[in-house]
Short mmCIF file of C-alpha atoms in Angstrom, two decimals:
data_model
loop_
_atom_site.label_atom_id
_atom_site.label_comp_id
_atom_site.label_asym_id
_atom_site.label_seq_id
_atom_site.Cartn_x
_atom_site.Cartn_y
_atom_site.Cartn_z
CA UNK A 1 -12.17 -36.19 56.19
CA UNK A 2 -15.08 -34.12 54.83
CA UNK A 3 -13.22 -30.88 55.46
CA UNK A 4 -10.17 -32.27 53.71
CA UNK A 5 -12.29 -33.09 50.65
CA UNK A 6 -13.59 -29.50 50.46
CA UNK A 7 -10.04 -28.19 50.76
CA UNK A 8 -8.84 -30.43 47.94
CA UNK A 9 -11.74 -29.28 45.73
CA UNK A 10 -11.10 -25.56 46.30
CA UNK A 11 -7.37 -25.78 45.80
CA UNK A 12 -7.18 -28.10 42.85
CA UNK A 13 -10.57 -28.41 41.15
CA UNK A 14 -11.95 -24.83 41.21
CA UNK A 15 -9.00 -23.42 39.22
CA UNK A 16 -8.91 -24.42 35.57
CA UNK A 17 -12.63 -25.26 35.57
CA UNK A 18 -13.63 -22.67 32.93
CA UNK A 19 -13.69 -23.31 29.18
CA UNK A 20 -15.23 -20.12 27.77
CA UNK A 21 -14.46 -16.62 29.04
CA UNK A 22 -15.58 -13.25 27.77
CA UNK A 23 -13.99 -10.01 28.88
CA UNK A 24 -14.51 -6.33 28.41
CA UNK A 25 -12.05 -3.63 29.37
CA UNK A 26 -10.74 -0.14 28.80
CA UNK A 27 -7.36 -0.02 27.12
CA UNK A 28 -4.86 2.83 27.36
CA UNK A 29 -2.38 2.79 24.50
CA UNK A 30 0.90 4.68 23.98
CA UNK A 31 3.70 4.58 21.40
CA UNK A 32 7.22 3.72 22.50
CA UNK A 33 9.14 4.25 19.26
CA UNK A 34 8.37 7.59 17.60
CA UNK A 35 6.11 6.94 14.63
CA UNK A 36 5.38 10.52 13.59
CA UNK A 37 7.88 12.64 11.66
CA UNK A 38 6.98 16.20 12.74
CA UNK A 39 5.66 16.67 9.23
CA UNK A 40 2.34 18.13 8.06
CA UNK A 41 1.27 14.63 7.00
CA UNK A 42 1.28 13.53 10.68
CA UNK A 43 -2.00 15.39 11.01
CA UNK A 44 -3.58 13.47 8.13
CA UNK A 45 -3.19 10.14 9.96
CA UNK A 46 -6.09 9.23 12.22
CA UNK A 47 -3.78 7.82 14.85
CA UNK A 48 -2.44 9.38 18.05
CA UNK A 49 0.67 8.98 20.18
CA UNK A 50 -1.65 7.78 22.94
CA UNK A 51 -5.34 7.00 23.08
CA UNK A 52 -8.05 5.07 24.91
CA UNK A 53 -9.71 2.02 23.33
CA UNK A 54 -12.59 -0.26 24.22
CA UNK A 55 -11.60 -3.91 24.27
CA UNK A 56 -13.66 -7.08 23.92
CA UNK A 57 -12.03 -10.49 24.44
CA UNK A 58 -13.28 -14.04 24.00
CA UNK A 59 -11.20 -17.02 25.14
CA UNK A 60 -11.61 -20.75 24.84
CA UNK A 61 -9.54 -23.15 26.94
CA UNK A 62 -9.23 -26.56 25.35
CA UNK A 63 -6.73 -27.76 27.94
CA UNK A 64 -6.05 -27.25 31.63
CA UNK A 65 -3.27 -24.80 30.75
CA UNK A 66 -3.78 -23.88 27.12
CA UNK A 67 -6.34 -21.78 25.32
CA UNK A 68 -6.92 -19.51 22.35
CA UNK A 69 -8.64 -16.17 22.16
CA UNK A 70 -9.67 -13.20 20.11
CA UNK A 71 -9.24 -9.57 21.19
CA UNK A 72 -11.00 -6.71 19.41
CA UNK A 73 -10.10 -3.09 20.18
CA UNK A 74 -11.72 0.08 18.87
CA UNK A 75 -10.70 3.62 19.68
CA UNK A 76 -10.93 7.11 18.30
CA UNK A 77 -8.12 9.54 17.57
CA UNK A 78 -8.21 13.32 17.86
CA UNK A 79 -11.38 14.56 16.15
CA UNK A 80 -11.15 14.98 12.36
CA UNK A 81 -11.88 18.72 12.70
CA UNK A 82 -8.97 19.11 15.16
CA UNK A 83 -6.68 17.10 12.87
CA UNK A 84 -7.62 19.30 9.88
CA UNK A 85 -6.89 22.38 12.02
CA UNK A 86 -3.50 20.97 13.01
CA UNK A 87 -2.69 20.29 9.33
CA UNK A 88 -3.55 23.91 8.47
CA UNK A 89 -1.42 25.23 11.35
CA UNK A 90 1.50 23.05 10.25
CA UNK A 91 1.31 24.27 6.64
CA UNK A 92 0.93 27.88 7.75
CA UNK A 93 3.94 27.69 10.05
CA UNK A 94 6.05 26.44 7.13
CA UNK A 95 4.84 28.78 4.40
CA UNK A 96 2.99 31.82 5.77
CA UNK A 97 6.08 34.04 5.58
CA UNK A 98 5.89 34.13 1.78
CA UNK A 99 2.44 32.70 0.97
CA UNK A 100 -1.25 32.85 1.84
CA UNK A 101 -2.12 29.27 2.75
CA UNK A 102 -5.49 27.61 2.02
CA UNK A 103 -5.87 23.94 2.99
CA UNK A 104 -8.29 21.07 2.61
CA UNK A 105 -8.12 17.44 3.77
CA UNK A 106 -10.00 14.17 3.39
CA UNK A 107 -10.77 14.16 7.11
CA UNK A 108 -14.48 13.98 7.51
CA UNK A 109 -16.44 14.69 10.68
CA UNK A 110 -19.11 12.25 9.52
CA UNK A 111 -16.68 9.34 9.42
CA UNK A 112 -16.89 6.41 11.84
CA UNK A 113 -16.57 7.24 15.53
CA UNK A 114 -13.96 4.50 15.85
CA UNK A 115 -11.12 5.16 13.43
CA UNK A 116 -8.47 3.00 15.10
CA UNK A 117 -9.17 -0.71 15.17
CA UNK A 118 -7.13 -3.71 16.27
CA UNK A 119 -7.80 -7.40 16.19
CA UNK A 120 -5.63 -10.15 17.69
CA UNK A 121 -5.64 -13.92 17.69
CA UNK A 122 -4.09 -15.13 20.97
CA UNK A 123 -2.49 -18.27 22.28
CA UNK A 124 -2.92 -18.32 26.07
CA UNK A 125 -1.10 -20.17 28.80
CA UNK A 126 -3.17 -20.46 31.97
CA UNK A 127 -2.00 -20.47 35.58
CA UNK A 128 -4.63 -20.19 38.29
CA UNK A 129 -5.08 -20.52 42.01
CA UNK A 130 -8.33 -20.40 43.93
CA UNK A 131 -8.32 -16.57 44.04
CA UNK A 132 -5.76 -15.39 41.51
CA UNK A 133 -4.94 -16.06 37.91
CA UNK A 134 -2.16 -15.17 35.50
CA UNK A 135 -2.38 -15.77 31.72
CA UNK A 136 0.70 -15.03 29.58
CA UNK A 137 -0.39 -14.55 25.98
CA UNK A 138 1.19 -14.35 22.53
CA UNK A 139 -0.82 -12.68 19.79
CA UNK A 140 -0.76 -11.88 16.08
CA UNK A 141 -3.24 -9.58 14.40
CA UNK A 142 -3.97 -6.47 12.47
CA UNK A 143 -3.90 -2.78 13.42
CA UNK A 144 -5.98 -0.48 11.22
CA UNK A 145 -6.28 3.28 10.99
CA UNK A 146 -7.13 5.84 8.34
CA UNK A 147 -4.63 8.03 6.53
CA UNK A 148 -6.24 10.86 4.58
CA UNK A 149 -5.24 13.04 1.65
CA UNK A 150 -4.34 16.68 2.19
CA UNK A 151 -3.90 19.69 -0.05
CA UNK A 152 -2.64 23.25 0.33
CA UNK A 153 -2.78 26.15 -2.10
CA UNK A 154 0.02 28.63 -1.56
CA UNK A 155 -0.74 32.05 -3.04
CA UNK A 156 2.51 34.02 -3.16
CA UNK A 157 2.45 37.41 -1.43
CA UNK A 158 2.90 40.37 -3.80
CA UNK A 159 2.79 38.07 -6.84
CA UNK A 160 0.33 36.18 -9.03
CA UNK A 161 1.93 32.76 -8.58
CA UNK A 162 0.05 29.91 -6.92
CA UNK A 163 1.59 26.61 -5.85
CA UNK A 164 -0.36 23.48 -4.97
CA UNK A 165 1.05 20.93 -2.53
CA UNK A 166 -0.86 17.67 -2.32
CA UNK A 167 -0.27 14.70 -0.05
CA UNK A 168 -1.57 11.29 -1.13
CA UNK A 169 -1.23 8.17 1.06
CA UNK A 170 -0.35 4.84 -0.56
CA UNK A 171 -3.70 3.40 0.58
CA UNK A 172 -6.76 4.24 2.69
CA UNK A 173 -7.45 2.73 5.19
CA UNK A 174 -4.25 1.06 6.30
CA UNK A 175 -4.10 -2.44 7.77
CA UNK A 176 -0.83 -3.42 9.43
CA UNK A 177 0.41 -6.82 10.57
CA UNK A 178 0.89 -6.72 14.34
CA UNK A 179 2.55 -9.05 16.87
CA UNK A 180 1.99 -8.65 20.58
CA UNK A 181 2.73 -10.27 23.90
CA UNK A 182 0.88 -9.67 27.13
CA UNK A 183 0.25 -10.95 30.64
CA UNK A 184 -3.30 -10.95 31.87
CA UNK A 185 -3.64 -11.27 35.63
CA UNK A 186 -6.17 -10.58 38.30
CA UNK A 187 -8.40 -11.56 41.15
CA UNK A 188 -11.39 -13.87 41.11
CA UNK A 189 -14.32 -12.06 42.70
CA UNK A 190 -16.43 -15.18 42.37
CA UNK A 191 -16.55 -18.42 40.47
CA UNK A 192 -17.73 -16.55 37.36
CA UNK A 193 -16.46 -12.96 37.70
CA UNK A 194 -12.76 -12.01 37.54
CA UNK A 195 -11.15 -8.58 37.77
CA UNK A 196 -8.46 -8.34 35.14
CA UNK A 197 -5.40 -6.19 34.32
CA UNK A 198 -3.42 -6.77 31.14
CA UNK A 199 -0.19 -4.99 30.18
CA UNK A 200 0.69 -5.56 26.51
CA UNK A 201 3.58 -4.73 24.24
CA UNK A 202 3.03 -4.77 20.48
CA UNK A 203 4.84 -4.03 17.28
CA UNK A 204 3.22 -3.30 13.92
CA UNK A 205 4.84 -2.94 10.55
CA UNK A 206 3.65 0.24 8.91
CA UNK A 207 5.02 0.72 5.40
CA UNK A 208 2.99 3.93 5.27
CA UNK A 209 4.15 6.39 2.64
CA UNK A 210 2.82 9.72 1.44
CA UNK A 211 3.52 11.16 -2.00
CA UNK A 212 4.05 14.91 -1.82
CA UNK A 213 3.38 16.58 -5.17
CA UNK A 214 4.34 20.23 -5.51
CA UNK A 215 2.87 21.86 -8.61
CA UNK A 216 3.36 25.35 -10.02
CA UNK A 217 -0.22 25.93 -11.19
CA UNK A 218 0.87 28.45 -13.85
CA UNK A 219 3.49 26.31 -15.58
CA UNK A 220 1.86 22.99 -14.48
CA UNK A 221 5.33 21.68 -13.61
CA UNK A 222 5.41 19.23 -10.70
CA UNK A 223 7.98 17.81 -8.33
CA UNK A 224 7.25 14.63 -6.38
CA UNK A 225 8.71 13.47 -3.05
CA UNK A 226 8.04 10.34 -1.03
CA UNK A 227 7.53 10.66 2.74
CA UNK A 228 8.11 7.26 4.39
CA UNK A 229 7.02 6.46 7.92
CA UNK A 230 8.98 4.17 10.25
CA UNK A 231 8.53 0.53 9.26
CA UNK A 232 8.25 -0.86 12.82
CA UNK A 233 6.24 0.91 15.47
CA UNK A 234 6.54 -0.40 19.04
CA UNK A 235 3.79 0.45 21.49
CA UNK A 236 2.60 -0.48 24.97
CA UNK A 237 -0.86 -0.60 26.44
CA UNK A 238 -2.54 -1.51 29.68
CA UNK A 239 -6.13 -2.54 30.00
CA UNK A 240 -8.37 -3.11 32.98
CA UNK A 241 -11.76 -4.73 33.10
CA UNK A 242 -13.93 -7.67 33.94
CA UNK A 243 -13.82 -11.28 32.77
CA UNK A 244 -16.97 -13.39 32.87
CA UNK A 245 -16.72 -17.18 32.87
CA UNK A 246 -19.44 -18.48 30.60
CA UNK A 247 -18.92 -22.19 31.02
CA UNK B 1 -46.99 -18.43 -3.55
CA UNK B 2 -46.67 -17.36 0.08
CA UNK B 3 -43.03 -16.60 -0.57
CA UNK B 4 -43.96 -14.21 -3.42
CA UNK B 5 -46.45 -12.41 -1.18
CA UNK B 6 -43.87 -12.02 1.56
CA UNK B 7 -41.35 -10.77 -1.00
CA UNK B 8 -43.88 -8.26 -2.35
CA UNK B 9 -44.62 -6.96 1.16
CA UNK B 10 -40.90 -6.65 1.90
CA UNK B 11 -40.23 -4.87 -1.39
CA UNK B 12 -43.24 -2.54 -1.10
CA UNK B 13 -41.41 0.29 0.75
CA UNK B 14 -38.62 0.21 -1.81
CA UNK B 15 -41.03 0.24 -4.80
CA UNK B 16 -43.09 3.03 -3.20
CA UNK B 17 -39.93 5.06 -2.69
CA UNK B 18 -38.97 4.44 -6.31
CA UNK B 19 -42.36 5.65 -7.60
CA UNK B 20 -42.27 8.73 -5.37
CA UNK B 21 -38.73 9.42 -6.57
CA UNK B 22 -39.89 9.64 -10.18
CA UNK B 23 -39.72 13.31 -10.89
CA UNK B 24 -42.64 15.44 -11.81
CA UNK B 25 -40.29 17.93 -13.47
CA UNK B 26 -41.56 21.10 -15.07
CA UNK B 27 -40.39 21.82 -18.58
CA UNK B 28 -37.24 23.92 -18.97
CA UNK B 29 -37.82 27.37 -20.49
CA UNK B 30 -35.09 28.22 -22.99
CA UNK B 31 -34.00 31.87 -22.97
CA UNK B 32 -31.42 33.48 -25.24
CA UNK B 33 -28.81 36.07 -24.41
CA UNK B 34 -26.31 38.28 -26.18
CA UNK B 35 -22.91 39.53 -25.01
CA UNK B 36 -23.44 43.27 -24.60
CA UNK B 37 -20.65 45.29 -22.97
CA UNK B 38 -17.40 44.97 -21.06
CA UNK B 39 -15.92 47.15 -18.32
CA UNK B 40 -12.28 46.67 -17.33
CA UNK B 41 -10.43 47.54 -14.11
CA UNK B 42 -6.92 47.18 -12.80
CA UNK B 43 -6.40 44.39 -10.27
CA UNK B 44 -3.99 44.25 -7.36
CA UNK B 45 -3.29 40.59 -6.51
CA UNK B 46 -0.65 41.24 -3.86
CA UNK B 47 -3.02 39.93 -1.18
CA UNK B 48 -4.81 36.61 -0.84
CA UNK B 49 -7.15 37.24 -3.79
CA UNK B 50 -7.31 39.74 -6.66
CA UNK B 51 -8.92 43.08 -5.74
CA UNK B 52 -9.93 45.98 -7.99
CA UNK B 53 -7.57 48.87 -7.37
CA UNK B 54 -7.75 52.56 -8.16
CA UNK B 55 -4.27 53.05 -6.77
CA UNK B 56 -1.68 54.81 -8.97
CA UNK B 57 0.78 51.91 -8.65
CA UNK B 58 0.89 48.15 -8.25
CA UNK B 59 3.54 45.46 -7.91
CA UNK B 60 4.17 44.38 -11.52
CA UNK B 61 4.31 40.74 -10.40
CA UNK B 62 0.85 41.06 -8.85
CA UNK B 63 -0.92 42.97 -11.64
CA UNK B 64 -4.11 41.86 -13.29
CA UNK B 65 -7.13 43.05 -15.23
CA UNK B 66 -10.76 42.30 -14.34
CA UNK B 67 -13.23 42.16 -17.22
CA UNK B 68 -16.84 42.65 -16.19
CA UNK B 69 -18.80 41.08 -19.03
CA UNK B 70 -22.46 42.04 -19.19
CA UNK B 71 -24.84 39.82 -21.12
CA UNK B 72 -28.51 40.57 -21.68
CA UNK B 73 -31.51 38.38 -22.33
CA UNK B 74 -33.06 38.78 -25.75
CA UNK B 75 -36.82 38.67 -26.36
CA UNK B 76 -36.59 35.20 -27.91
CA UNK B 77 -38.01 32.45 -25.67
CA UNK B 78 -38.43 28.85 -26.78
CA UNK B 79 -41.34 26.66 -25.68
CA UNK B 80 -40.77 24.71 -22.49
CA UNK B 81 -38.80 21.57 -23.16
CA UNK B 82 -40.46 18.68 -21.31
CA UNK B 83 -38.21 15.75 -20.67
CA UNK B 84 -40.00 12.45 -19.99
CA UNK B 85 -38.48 9.73 -17.91
CA UNK B 86 -36.28 12.17 -16.01
CA UNK B 87 -36.73 10.21 -12.85
CA UNK B 88 -35.14 8.16 -10.16
CA UNK B 89 -31.41 7.96 -10.25
CA UNK B 90 -30.12 6.23 -7.14
CA UNK B 91 -33.68 6.68 -5.84
CA UNK B 92 -33.36 10.46 -5.80
CA UNK B 93 -35.02 13.09 -7.92
CA UNK B 94 -32.94 15.36 -10.12
CA UNK B 95 -34.86 17.92 -12.19
CA UNK B 96 -33.17 20.29 -14.58
CA UNK B 97 -33.30 23.96 -13.48
CA UNK B 98 -36.49 25.63 -14.74
CA UNK B 99 -34.57 28.04 -17.00
CA UNK B 100 -31.74 27.66 -19.46
CA UNK B 101 -29.92 30.53 -21.16
CA UNK B 102 -28.31 29.90 -24.55
CA UNK B 103 -26.02 32.39 -26.31
CA UNK B 104 -26.91 34.06 -29.61
CA UNK B 105 -23.22 34.96 -29.92
CA UNK B 106 -20.23 33.45 -28.14
CA UNK B 107 -16.68 34.45 -27.26
CA UNK B 108 -14.15 33.44 -29.88
CA UNK B 109 -11.08 35.27 -28.55
CA UNK B 110 -9.77 37.45 -25.74
CA UNK B 111 -6.91 39.81 -26.51
CA UNK B 112 -4.80 42.22 -24.46
CA UNK B 113 -3.00 45.00 -26.34
CA UNK B 114 -0.37 47.09 -24.60
CA UNK B 115 -0.75 50.83 -25.19
CA UNK B 116 2.77 51.53 -23.93
CA UNK B 117 6.07 49.88 -24.70
CA UNK B 118 5.88 46.65 -22.66
CA UNK B 119 9.40 45.41 -23.37
CA UNK B 120 11.88 45.55 -26.25
CA UNK B 121 9.92 42.87 -28.16
CA UNK B 122 6.47 44.30 -27.52
CA UNK B 123 6.26 47.99 -28.21
CA UNK B 124 3.08 50.06 -27.93
CA UNK B 125 0.01 48.56 -29.69
CA UNK B 126 1.49 45.03 -29.56
CA UNK B 127 -0.54 41.99 -28.57
CA UNK B 128 0.65 40.84 -25.12
CA UNK B 129 -2.08 38.23 -24.56
CA UNK B 130 0.55 35.51 -24.13
CA UNK B 131 1.85 37.22 -21.00
CA UNK B 132 -1.55 36.99 -19.26
CA UNK B 133 -3.62 34.01 -18.09
CA UNK B 134 -7.24 33.73 -17.02
CA UNK B 135 -7.38 32.91 -13.30
CA UNK B 136 -10.25 30.97 -11.75
CA UNK B 137 -9.22 30.03 -8.19
CA UNK B 138 -6.94 28.00 -8.17
CA UNK B 139 -6.52 27.34 -11.91
CA UNK B 140 -4.79 29.20 -14.71
CA UNK B 141 -5.95 29.02 -18.34
CA UNK B 142 -4.53 30.41 -21.54
CA UNK B 143 -7.04 32.66 -23.28
CA UNK B 144 -7.63 30.02 -25.99
CA UNK B 145 -8.25 27.25 -23.44
CA UNK B 146 -10.63 29.45 -21.46
CA UNK B 147 -12.68 30.37 -24.54
CA UNK B 148 -12.82 26.74 -25.76
CA UNK B 149 -13.62 25.11 -22.43
CA UNK B 150 -16.06 27.54 -20.84
CA UNK B 151 -19.68 26.55 -21.31
CA UNK B 152 -21.83 29.33 -22.72
CA UNK B 153 -25.02 27.53 -21.66
CA UNK B 154 -26.24 29.00 -18.38
CA UNK B 155 -28.93 27.90 -15.93
CA UNK B 156 -29.22 30.93 -13.63
CA UNK B 157 -29.97 34.54 -14.55
CA UNK B 158 -27.32 35.77 -12.10
CA UNK B 159 -24.67 34.10 -14.28
CA UNK B 160 -25.44 36.50 -17.13
CA UNK B 161 -22.97 38.95 -15.59
CA UNK B 162 -19.52 37.51 -14.99
CA UNK B 163 -16.05 38.66 -14.07
CA UNK B 164 -13.03 37.33 -15.93
CA UNK B 165 -9.70 37.89 -14.15
CA UNK B 166 -6.59 38.14 -16.36
CA UNK B 167 -3.34 37.92 -14.38
CA UNK B 168 0.00 39.14 -15.73
CA UNK B 169 2.21 36.05 -15.38
CA UNK B 170 5.26 37.46 -17.20
CA UNK B 171 5.83 41.04 -16.02
CA UNK B 172 8.17 43.38 -17.88
CA UNK B 173 11.72 43.79 -16.61
CA UNK B 174 11.38 47.55 -16.23
CA UNK B 175 9.01 49.59 -14.10
CA UNK B 176 6.89 52.50 -15.31
CA UNK B 177 3.43 53.48 -16.51
CA UNK B 178 1.30 50.92 -18.35
CA UNK B 179 -2.11 50.85 -19.94
CA UNK B 180 -3.82 47.97 -21.74
CA UNK B 181 -6.68 47.59 -24.22
CA UNK B 182 -8.83 44.51 -23.68
CA UNK B 183 -10.72 43.08 -26.65
CA UNK B 184 -13.35 40.34 -26.66
CA UNK B 185 -14.09 39.01 -30.12
CA UNK B 186 -17.57 37.55 -30.62
CA UNK B 187 -18.85 34.95 -33.06
CA UNK B 188 -21.16 37.48 -34.77
CA UNK B 189 -18.13 39.59 -35.77
CA UNK B 190 -18.43 42.25 -33.07
CA UNK B 191 -15.47 43.18 -30.85
CA UNK B 192 -16.12 44.51 -27.36
CA UNK B 193 -13.18 46.58 -26.12
CA UNK B 194 -12.17 48.95 -23.37
CA UNK B 195 -8.92 50.43 -22.03
CA UNK B 196 -7.69 50.01 -18.46
CA UNK B 197 -6.79 53.08 -16.41
CA UNK B 198 -3.06 53.86 -16.58
CA UNK B 199 -1.12 52.41 -13.65
CA UNK B 200 2.55 52.44 -12.62
CA UNK B 201 4.30 49.07 -12.32
CA UNK B 202 6.67 49.09 -9.34
#
């Protein structure tokens, strides 16, 4: 009878006992739909096709099966100096046949270490056994990253003419509405420590545009073009880490 | 009362920084200078930046003239100008440079005269200033704009000698030998002038 009581407790009472959980993990992120345009402006955006982020999560379960949570992610793209170098290489490959190319960008080595940031508000459905758990989640939030200005002076070979090409983003930094769905699952090492893996798929609306202004510096005549980036960017990520049950 | 004391203690580092930031600036010594001479050279701007050339020929679309303008200090020195209250701005100290150089005479015009037939409209001894522009990387100025907008007040002795690059923005249709006379007209009525070496436009 006593043994049966212990069995009932471990199978039915131990799961779903937690209210507050805090988790930390490493997140590997990759784009599914191509966001970049193979344009020089790609190198002005502090965002990469794939990157690693640090993730902090806090969850509160107000019901046996239902909870809410907040996920914060911070990562860094290719270093600003590398990005500036890539912008220069891109401009040179386009124009160096006829022009000497001199570039400058708004990318600053002294800027924040974390230039990609994400924040989600989650609704969580909880399924647990004594040793395993699985939490499907639906999230809405914001993805943020910097998009810098860029400029190139093109001095024509064997001539006095100089052309300026400037690229100006519609705003700096950029915050984008993001929706995501994920499944967090793992193994309970103890009553308070869980190992966790979480694949996630997300989509953020970009609306990012660059204005390209080409100016003949002698005549001061300018031509403007708009470079628009894809409106919906689909990406996947997987994170792995530890969840601590606080209460 | 205790609150005020705590506030004073908390603000003390800031106030101390503010007091230290107040500048103990020395007075600025005002010197005077006069525009003295010019020396002109042919420029070849076919590369990344204009270079003086002694070559016999140059691409006509990449031709220019460099004016080396020499200015000299005169004996006149004004008493140091002490500026009070020149202190903390954003809690940093900005003093004026210790010297300032003011012109006794200033540039009123720059002219380029062609000594050969430039085109059918501009024969020898015509003013072709409109075909040139002053180039300061990466900006172009008409001669009038350059003269009007360039400050003649200097703060460093090294700035007394300057180079002015004139780039030919409208080359002639034909090739051949060309020579130009550069004139700088000063406010005291003097005109500094010199001729470029002859060069073939190709």
